[in-house]
Amino acid sequence: MAVCIAVIAKENYPLYIRSVPTQGELKFHYTVHTSLDVVEEKISGVGKALADQRELYLGLLYPTEDYKVYGYVTNSKVKFVIVVDSSNTSLRDNEIRSMFRKLHNSFTDVMCNPFYNPGDPIQSKAFDGIVSAMMVQAS
Amino acid sequence: METHEEKPIIYTMENKPIVTYAGDQTLFTALYTSLTQQLPREPMEWRRSYGRAPKMIYLEANFVQFKEELLPKEGNKALLTFPFLHIYWTDCCDTEVYKASVKEDMQRWQGVLRLHGSADWLIVVVENDNKKKNKTNILPRTSILDKIRNDFCNKQSDRCVSLSEPLKESSRSQESWSSFLTKLRTLLLMSFTRNLGRFEDDMRTLREKRTEPGWSFCDYFMVQEELAFVFEMLQQFEDALVQYDELDALFTQYVLNFGAGDGANWLCSFCQPVRSWNGLLLRRPIDMEKRDLIQRGDASLLDLRSYLFSRQCTLLIFLQRPWEVTARALELLHTCVQELRLLEVSVVCGALDCWVFLSCLEVLHRIEGCCERSQLEANYSHTVGLWTYATEKLKALGDLCGLVSENGPNSEDLNRTVDLLAGLGAERPETAQSLQSPYKKLKEALSSVEAFEKHYLELSHAAMEMYRAIGRLRSARLVGKSLAEFYMRKGDPQSAELFLLDSLKSFVSESWSLPLTHTRRQIAECQKQLQKMDEYLQTSALLASDTNLSHEERKHFCQEILTFASQPEGKGQAKVSLSMSSLGVLQELIFCPASAVVHVGAELQMELHVCSLQPLPVCVQQFSAALHFSTDPPGTHRRSAQQASGSVVFPALSPVSVSPALELCEVTELSPSDSALSSAGVACKNTHLLMRRPDSATSLQTGGTAATSALEEAEHMLRATDITLQPGHNTISFSAPSQKPGTYTLRQLCATLGRVQFVLPHLYPVVQYEVYSQEPQLSIQPLTECLLAGLPQQVQFCIQTGHYSVKKGDALQLSNTDSMPVLHTHTCSARIRNSSGDVVCESALSIQSSEKVTSISLPATPAYHTLEFQLEVLCRIPACPAAARVESERLTNGQISHRARSRTRYSSGTAIIDQKVSIDCPWSIYSTLVSLTFHVPFKVKHSLLTAGRRKFVQVCLQNVSDTNFRLTNQTLTENQDTPSLELLSLNTKTHCVVFSQQCVFSVWELRWSDAPPVSLQCVFSASFAPADAPDTHLKPYTHQFSLERVSTVYSVRADISPAAGDGECRCGSLCRLEVSITRLTEHTDAERSDEEYSDTDGLRTCRLLYEVMDNSSNWAVCGKSSGVVSMPTAAMATHKVQMEIMPLFAGSLPFPSIRLFRYLPHQANASVQPDSDSCVESDSVSVVERGVEECDSASVRSRSSVCSSSDGPRGLPMPRRQALGPAQVFSSTQSRQVRVLPAADHHQLEINVT
């Protein structure tokens, strides 16, 4: 399904980033990092027009020839980015949304862990499991 | 809008719905102009089927002469050429003419229409007044219209309209026009609705057949496009676009299904290898070449997509939505690439890149062509994606064709280039003349290395600038990074480094470690090529400590540093300073001793724990720390980070973008006047770190890669040499300099390896240690809780040598005092402790004592050590503690001490002796005075007891200490050797134990044979020792006291007898009190001095004041309670006084007390002698108390009235009374009681028992 899933802190440093091992990890880091430009653009745009709608899903951030990058931002400005292979055409917007929702729920669980220090890289196994499930589910 | 002359006119956007005209040609020609002008003037509502929203529509029409060929044949789906309305024009107003020719013509026209099933027609009858006037045989004009209606419009009377005087400017004419136009529009719309509806139904049927074999997408495409054309013709671009979008979606779905294994036959035609990649063509409204290809079924996938997009683009631009074009274009390009992959279409390598590149530029040109510059600039976010995409593709082409390499393309590359150019075909005629076109650009770029570079740079810079303009810095830097890679391949590291450093910035500031490492490695390569050694080493250091790299790579970079470091240092070359953070991470600093406070010259060890990040062992020649020295008094700096265990833990490095934690501290402010708290608050100590602007923060962090700040020159340094830092944990030991007292703060750390230095410019948290200097000090402390006087006591001498080192031969000189001798003990040893309290050595002390001085020679003791020894001293108890001895004694140093060397105080019933010891120390010319406090263990009270003439002395000894004592040999002696005086001990035991806080009483009887002694000086002495000590430890204890006026002079006796007639005293009834005072002794000379005598009637008398007092309010004295009697001085003289008293309670009541005083009348003026009774009872009676000075002694204080002489009015002559000594009066009725019955008539019995 997803080829890369990243959680980025409010200050834009990565809290968690994982990609399919077959493809270059570095490339995804660059892609996700660059996507922050669009995320920031969308957040600031959302802030003006859709502040009351509480829409966390940012939609397709930008497509490339090979990948589609989707974004999501929590109320605390933590960003989720999911990169999907372009050839994977079976994925609909709704499925991406539900992936983000799942990710957000798991992330909330991580945050609720009293032993987790907010701002540290996420090392939760449960979270890792959720992410793995999203990446394995490839059709 | 460019018009293409060669193409049939119907395919331009000038298309209008076709309306045919028949009938009177000249008439129509006359009306044509106004008709075409007026038709689109007003909109018409178009209600549509399938629930589509109604639209206002402006109608236009293309009027064509009616021909039969125009009517569509069966099966022809062309809609554009379809005549929607047929109009027959006539101005016939003559019935004859009508019948003769017009009707026939009309019938023929109608016949043709009916044959083709066309029901959309209209007959227009134009009425002209001119014509009417000329004709004479005029029928009523309605009749022609009616006739036509009758003949042709069976039920549709509205299909025939009249237009009156159309060429005249009159209101009638206008009305007529307007109604005619409305009719025309209505009919046109009806025709549209009907024909388009039918067409759509057919189209849908065709679409439903798509699963049948033989169905062709291309055919269907043509059909639906026809509909799109019509909508476009009707200016309904939205609807037209919908048609294309539907086609697009349908095609996409088929491709996807193909990918999923469900291939349609017709798709095979699209799977043919791509032979032409000449990009999109957006300059024509309709690309007929491609359309023909589709129509013929020869189109490749790219052709179809290109055509479809060009149509969508055209419509979107009509709709004023250029930005959607760019978004769709990007999507299209991505989709095409994907679809070609999905369909496994064979494409020449690089062909797609060409196609994408050309298409991107074509779209951009198209958009630029229809937008203003400002508009473009505001919408960079929409176009920049295409720019980047084009850049990427050009780069890929460059790579493919060998245009990026330093050597230029080889023959293989050239062949490939030729193939690619061939696929482009010839340039399209539209752009052939223009100087710039995507085609020309690509061709030029592929032609030579230089041209490629020019175009690539142009595109890259354009994309970067656009990204910057819209604030997408990360994207701009990514483009810059690929530009840097290009420069690197071109062998231009200088340009590459700039871009890499720029993109490094955002990775550093947002701590993306993987891209950071990658970029840094590229930078390292640049710097190496540029021979920027400082920077290269800095980067290498960072890379060597980077865990994202493989161990081999890290080793490589580490080796680079080591190699450089080992090169011989050139003259005048400064050392290369690198950041310490890449070498290792400071973990902990441990002080030994833990307090980090040492005396001057003492050893202070510091242990620094460093975790080396380098993959190889690093041999550091010198590890040094600059110290900042300040002479501030110790304790002025707070060392908050230093823990009690002596360790300073350095905080672990947090992600750089995370702001450091707040360091808060309490702030309290005291007001200067009354030092009351005026404000309290919390302050943040590291605001300078937190409040930094974000951009300056990044520049500070990247400063790590740039040269670090120069090493401070410091006076004091910590040094450790030749240390090998192993990867991982290391410990470095320093011994800290402590020559000068003050505070030392660690400022900078520096590790030197040959030509390279690793510098940590600031150490955080603050690490400090203190060095102090101390004066020697002597103190004497008791070993027990309190020192007891009279017994040998151990005291501890403690010498803190401070900066003075005790040499052999140095001695303490104690000046001896009688009150506290120093006792010799043969085994006296001194212990020497170092500053941390450990015993260093023990050595014997020699003590020599002379008459004046006790000299203790000290063992040699180094500075800042503690010398301890114990001495036994004995503080003698002063024989008479009542009187403090004030004496001045000569001290050994010749000075006269005017203060008492020992002073006795009293605190809480215990006598305390403060003993001063004067000691001469070798380090000072002044003597040291040390005060020791001794507690007297006993308190002694004595009392003289009387029984008639017999006298007894009672001594009460109370142990006030906490120790139990054994007491022996209690003796009482008289000092003055009074003759015939005998002290008879009545004590039975000679030994007894006095427990803590308990008393021992001992009694002696005084006996004398001749004249009684006036005063006695007595000494009570006893031996005491702690209860468990042997007899040899017994120490004497003496107590001196004196007794005065020992013998009894008066005896007082009282009798209470009931009133006459009563057998017993009764409560409430008067009784008689008889007081008899008897003088027991003859007048003696000894008394003369203090007695006042008066000779009256030749008899020597002395006046006595008696007083009956009842303190417990048992008695009520009736009448006078006191009086003055004259007593003869002869022995056994008796005086009786009677008075009446009344018992107030029943029971056994004690006698009221009777007191005697010597009465001293005022001598100065005897004549003014007031009534003695009143005088005595008044407050102003002054009392002279003898023996006041004895108040502290054991003698009994005389009880007397509280008046003091100073209270009385001085001027008034007053009689005085003088107390008799307590032993001089013996009251024989003391503590006697008398029985008192309750009052007889009382019903209630009231008994008071005392």
mmCIF file of C-alpha atoms in Angstrom, chain B residues 753-918:
data_model
loop_
_atom_site.group_PDB
_atom_site.id
_atom_site.type_symbol
_atom_site.label_atom_id
_atom_site.label_comp_id
_atom_site.label_asym_id
_atom_site.label_seq_id
_atom_site.Cartn_x
_atom_site.Cartn_y
_atom_site.Cartn_z
ATOM 1 C CA LEU B 753 46.194 16.182 17.318
ATOM 2 C CA GLY B 754 49.142 17.452 15.387
ATOM 3 C CA ARG B 755 47.823 20.159 13.099
ATOM 4 C CA VAL B 756 44.264 19.688 14.119
ATOM 5 C CA GLN B 757 42.478 20.989 17.148
ATOM 6 C CA PHE B 758 39.074 20.010 18.355
ATOM 7 C CA VAL B 759 37.628 22.899 20.241
ATOM 8 C CA LEU B 760 34.613 23.204 22.456
ATOM 9 C CA PRO B 761 34.184 26.943 22.772
ATOM 10 C CA HIS B 762 31.718 26.917 25.638
ATOM 11 C CA LEU B 763 31.248 24.440 28.361
ATOM 12 C CA TYR B 764 27.766 24.031 29.642
ATOM 13 C CA PRO B 765 26.749 23.610 32.427
ATOM 14 C CA VAL B 766 29.246 25.745 34.296
ATOM 15 C CA VAL B 767 31.998 23.715 35.910
ATOM 16 C CA GLN B 768 33.915 25.348 38.716
ATOM 17 C CA TYR B 769 36.185 24.552 41.567
ATOM 18 C CA GLU B 770 37.423 26.661 44.401
ATOM 19 C CA VAL B 771 40.773 27.015 46.045
ATOM 20 C CA TYR B 772 40.942 28.590 49.428
ATOM 21 C CA SER B 773 43.602 29.622 51.879
ATOM 22 C CA GLN B 774 43.094 29.292 55.642
ATOM 23 C CA GLU B 775 44.699 30.744 58.781
ATOM 24 C CA PRO B 776 45.787 28.225 61.391
ATOM 25 C CA GLN B 777 43.267 27.750 64.138
ATOM 26 C CA LEU B 778 43.316 26.279 67.572
ATOM 27 C CA SER B 779 40.248 25.143 69.368
ATOM 28 C CA ILE B 780 39.687 23.281 72.586
ATOM 29 C CA GLN B 781 36.577 21.231 72.945
ATOM 30 C CA PRO B 782 35.328 19.176 75.835
ATOM 31 C CA LEU B 783 35.084 15.511 75.158
ATOM 32 C CA THR B 784 32.018 15.098 77.288
ATOM 33 C CA GLU B 785 28.813 16.934 77.000
ATOM 34 C CA CYS B 786 29.800 19.330 79.745
ATOM 35 C CA LEU B 787 32.914 19.684 81.767
ATOM 36 C CA LEU B 788 32.584 19.159 85.494
ATOM 37 C CA ALA B 789 34.585 21.216 87.877
ATOM 38 C CA GLY B 790 36.488 19.463 90.608
ATOM 39 C CA LEU B 791 37.140 16.332 88.599
ATOM 40 C CA PRO B 792 39.821 15.670 85.995
ATOM 41 C CA GLN B 793 38.274 16.259 82.604
ATOM 42 C CA GLN B 794 39.438 15.401 79.115
ATOM 43 C CA VAL B 795 39.565 18.199 76.611
ATOM 44 C CA GLN B 796 40.510 17.900 73.010
ATOM 45 C CA PHE B 797 42.950 20.266 71.415
ATOM 46 C CA CYS B 798 42.393 20.636 67.768
ATOM 47 C CA ILE B 799 44.794 22.537 65.556
ATOM 48 C CA GLN B 800 43.825 23.217 61.979
ATOM 49 C CA THR B 801 47.114 24.074 60.473
ATOM 50 C CA GLY B 802 45.742 25.981 57.480
ATOM 51 C CA HIS B 803 48.566 27.340 55.419
ATOM 52 C CA TYR B 804 51.034 26.989 58.326
ATOM 53 C CA SER B 805 52.958 23.792 58.484
ATOM 54 C CA VAL B 806 53.964 22.819 61.966
ATOM 55 C CA LYS B 807 57.682 22.204 62.190
ATOM 56 C CA LYS B 808 59.398 19.974 64.600
ATOM 57 C CA GLY B 809 60.060 21.863 67.765
ATOM 58 C CA ASP B 810 57.007 24.018 67.592
ATOM 59 C CA ALA B 811 55.225 24.020 70.879
ATOM 60 C CA LEU B 812 52.075 25.293 72.429
ATOM 61 C CA GLN B 813 52.634 27.261 75.630
ATOM 62 C CA LEU B 814 49.804 27.111 78.066
ATOM 63 C CA SER B 815 50.066 29.560 80.904
ATOM 64 C CA ASN B 816 49.239 27.734 84.062
ATOM 65 C CA THR B 817 46.638 28.915 86.446
ATOM 66 C CA ASP B 818 45.999 27.664 89.922
ATOM 67 C CA SER B 819 42.371 27.260 89.265
ATOM 68 C CA MET B 820 42.922 24.925 86.382
ATOM 69 C CA PRO B 821 46.076 22.910 86.322
ATOM 70 C CA VAL B 822 46.905 20.707 83.392
ATOM 71 C CA LEU B 823 47.247 17.138 84.531
ATOM 72 C CA HIS B 824 50.017 15.084 83.127
ATOM 73 C CA THR B 825 49.314 11.850 81.485
ATOM 74 C CA HIS B 826 52.146 9.712 80.378
ATOM 75 C CA THR B 827 50.515 8.393 77.210
ATOM 76 C CA CYS B 828 49.483 11.370 75.250
ATOM 77 C CA SER B 829 49.436 10.957 71.525
ATOM 78 C CA ALA B 830 48.419 13.278 68.757
ATOM 79 C CA ARG B 831 46.597 12.328 65.626
ATOM 80 C CA ILE B 832 47.143 14.081 62.357
ATOM 81 C CA ARG B 833 44.346 14.104 59.868
ATOM 82 C CA ASN B 834 44.430 15.353 56.322
ATOM 83 C CA SER B 835 41.884 17.719 54.891
ATOM 84 C CA SER B 836 39.490 14.952 53.992
ATOM 85 C CA GLY B 837 39.439 13.697 57.557
ATOM 86 C CA ASP B 838 41.551 10.582 57.203
ATOM 87 C CA VAL B 839 44.098 9.867 59.897
ATOM 88 C CA VAL B 840 47.546 10.283 58.423
ATOM 89 C CA CYS B 841 49.682 9.382 61.401
ATOM 90 C CA GLU B 842 49.748 9.241 65.135
ATOM 91 C CA SER B 843 52.678 10.398 67.214
ATOM 92 C CA ALA B 844 53.450 10.905 70.841
ATOM 93 C CA LEU B 845 53.420 14.303 72.455
ATOM 94 C CA SER B 846 55.825 15.484 75.018
ATOM 95 C CA ILE B 847 54.476 17.782 77.627
ATOM 96 C CA GLN B 848 56.732 19.752 79.872
ATOM 97 C CA SER B 849 55.455 21.744 82.666
ATOM 98 C CA SER B 850 57.137 24.459 84.579
ATOM 99 C CA GLU B 851 55.755 26.658 87.289
ATOM 100 C CA LYS B 852 54.200 29.125 84.976
ATOM 101 C CA VAL B 853 53.911 27.402 81.699
ATOM 102 C CA THR B 854 52.942 24.041 80.323
ATOM 103 C CA SER B 855 54.649 23.490 77.042
ATOM 104 C CA ILE B 856 53.330 20.963 74.552
ATOM 105 C CA SER B 857 55.738 20.248 71.756
ATOM 106 C CA LEU B 858 53.869 19.415 68.614
ATOM 107 C CA PRO B 859 54.791 16.853 66.016
ATOM 108 C CA ALA B 860 55.573 18.120 62.544
ATOM 109 C CA THR B 861 52.325 18.537 60.680
ATOM 110 C CA PRO B 862 51.946 19.571 57.058
ATOM 111 C CA ALA B 863 49.733 22.461 56.053
ATOM 112 C CA TYR B 864 45.981 21.968 55.802
ATOM 113 C CA HIS B 865 46.000 19.155 58.245
ATOM 114 C CA THR B 866 44.324 18.771 61.542
ATOM 115 C CA LEU B 867 46.275 17.942 64.661
ATOM 116 C CA GLU B 868 44.312 16.493 67.509
ATOM 117 C CA PHE B 869 45.309 15.518 71.024
ATOM 118 C CA GLN B 870 43.659 15.217 74.344
ATOM 119 C CA LEU B 871 44.670 16.656 77.670
ATOM 120 C CA GLU B 872 43.302 16.195 81.096
ATOM 121 C CA VAL B 873 42.586 19.331 83.078
ATOM 122 C CA LEU B 874 41.148 19.907 86.461
ATOM 123 C CA CYS B 875 39.174 22.931 87.340
ATOM 124 C CA ARG B 876 39.220 23.557 91.023
ATOM 125 C CA ILE B 877 35.949 24.409 92.605
ATOM 126 C CA PRO B 878 36.277 27.679 94.436
ATOM 127 C CA ALA B 879 35.808 27.105 98.147
ATOM 128 C CA CYS B 880 33.260 29.823 98.465
ATOM 129 C CA PRO B 881 31.395 30.077 95.250
ATOM 130 C CA ALA B 882 29.237 32.776 96.634
ATOM 131 C CA ALA B 883 31.879 35.370 96.128
ATOM 132 C CA ALA B 884 33.479 35.484 92.730
ATOM 133 C CA ARG B 885 37.106 35.992 92.947
ATOM 134 C CA VAL B 886 38.230 38.984 91.057
ATOM 135 C CA GLU B 887 41.902 38.973 90.861
ATOM 136 C CA SER B 888 44.467 39.966 88.386
ATOM 137 C CA GLU B 889 47.103 37.496 87.683
ATOM 138 C CA ARG B 890 50.262 37.788 85.796
ATOM 139 C CA LEU B 891 50.247 35.917 82.601
ATOM 140 C CA THR B 892 53.241 34.264 81.178
ATOM 141 C CA ASN B 893 53.673 36.812 78.499
ATOM 142 C CA GLY B 894 53.957 39.510 81.040
ATOM 143 C CA GLN B 895 50.666 41.118 80.409
ATOM 144 C CA ILE B 896 48.281 41.775 83.141
ATOM 145 C CA SER B 897 44.954 40.287 82.532
ATOM 146 C CA HIS B 898 42.432 42.540 84.055
ATOM 147 C CA ARG B 899 39.696 40.158 83.454
ATOM 148 C CA ALA B 900 39.053 37.297 85.699
ATOM 149 C CA ARG B 901 40.667 34.168 84.475
ATOM 150 C CA SER B 902 37.782 32.239 85.805
ATOM 151 C CA ARG B 903 34.357 33.521 86.428
ATOM 152 C CA THR B 904 31.504 31.844 88.124
ATOM 153 C CA ARG B 905 28.040 32.276 86.830
ATOM 154 C CA TYR B 906 24.773 30.669 87.663
ATOM 155 C CA SER B 907 22.527 29.237 85.144
ATOM 156 C CA SER B 908 19.455 27.192 85.947
ATOM 157 C CA GLY B 909 20.614 26.441 89.447
ATOM 158 C CA THR B 910 24.029 25.224 88.353
ATOM 159 C CA ALA B 911 27.161 27.083 89.089
ATOM 160 C CA ILE B 912 29.221 27.512 85.949
ATOM 161 C CA ILE B 913 32.840 28.425 85.874
ATOM 162 C CA ASP B 914 34.210 30.042 82.728
ATOM 163 C CA GLN B 915 37.877 29.224 82.654
ATOM 164 C CA LYS B 916 40.080 31.132 80.276
ATOM 165 C CA VAL B 917 43.170 29.473 78.980
ATOM 166 C CA SER B 918 45.872 31.540 77.427
#
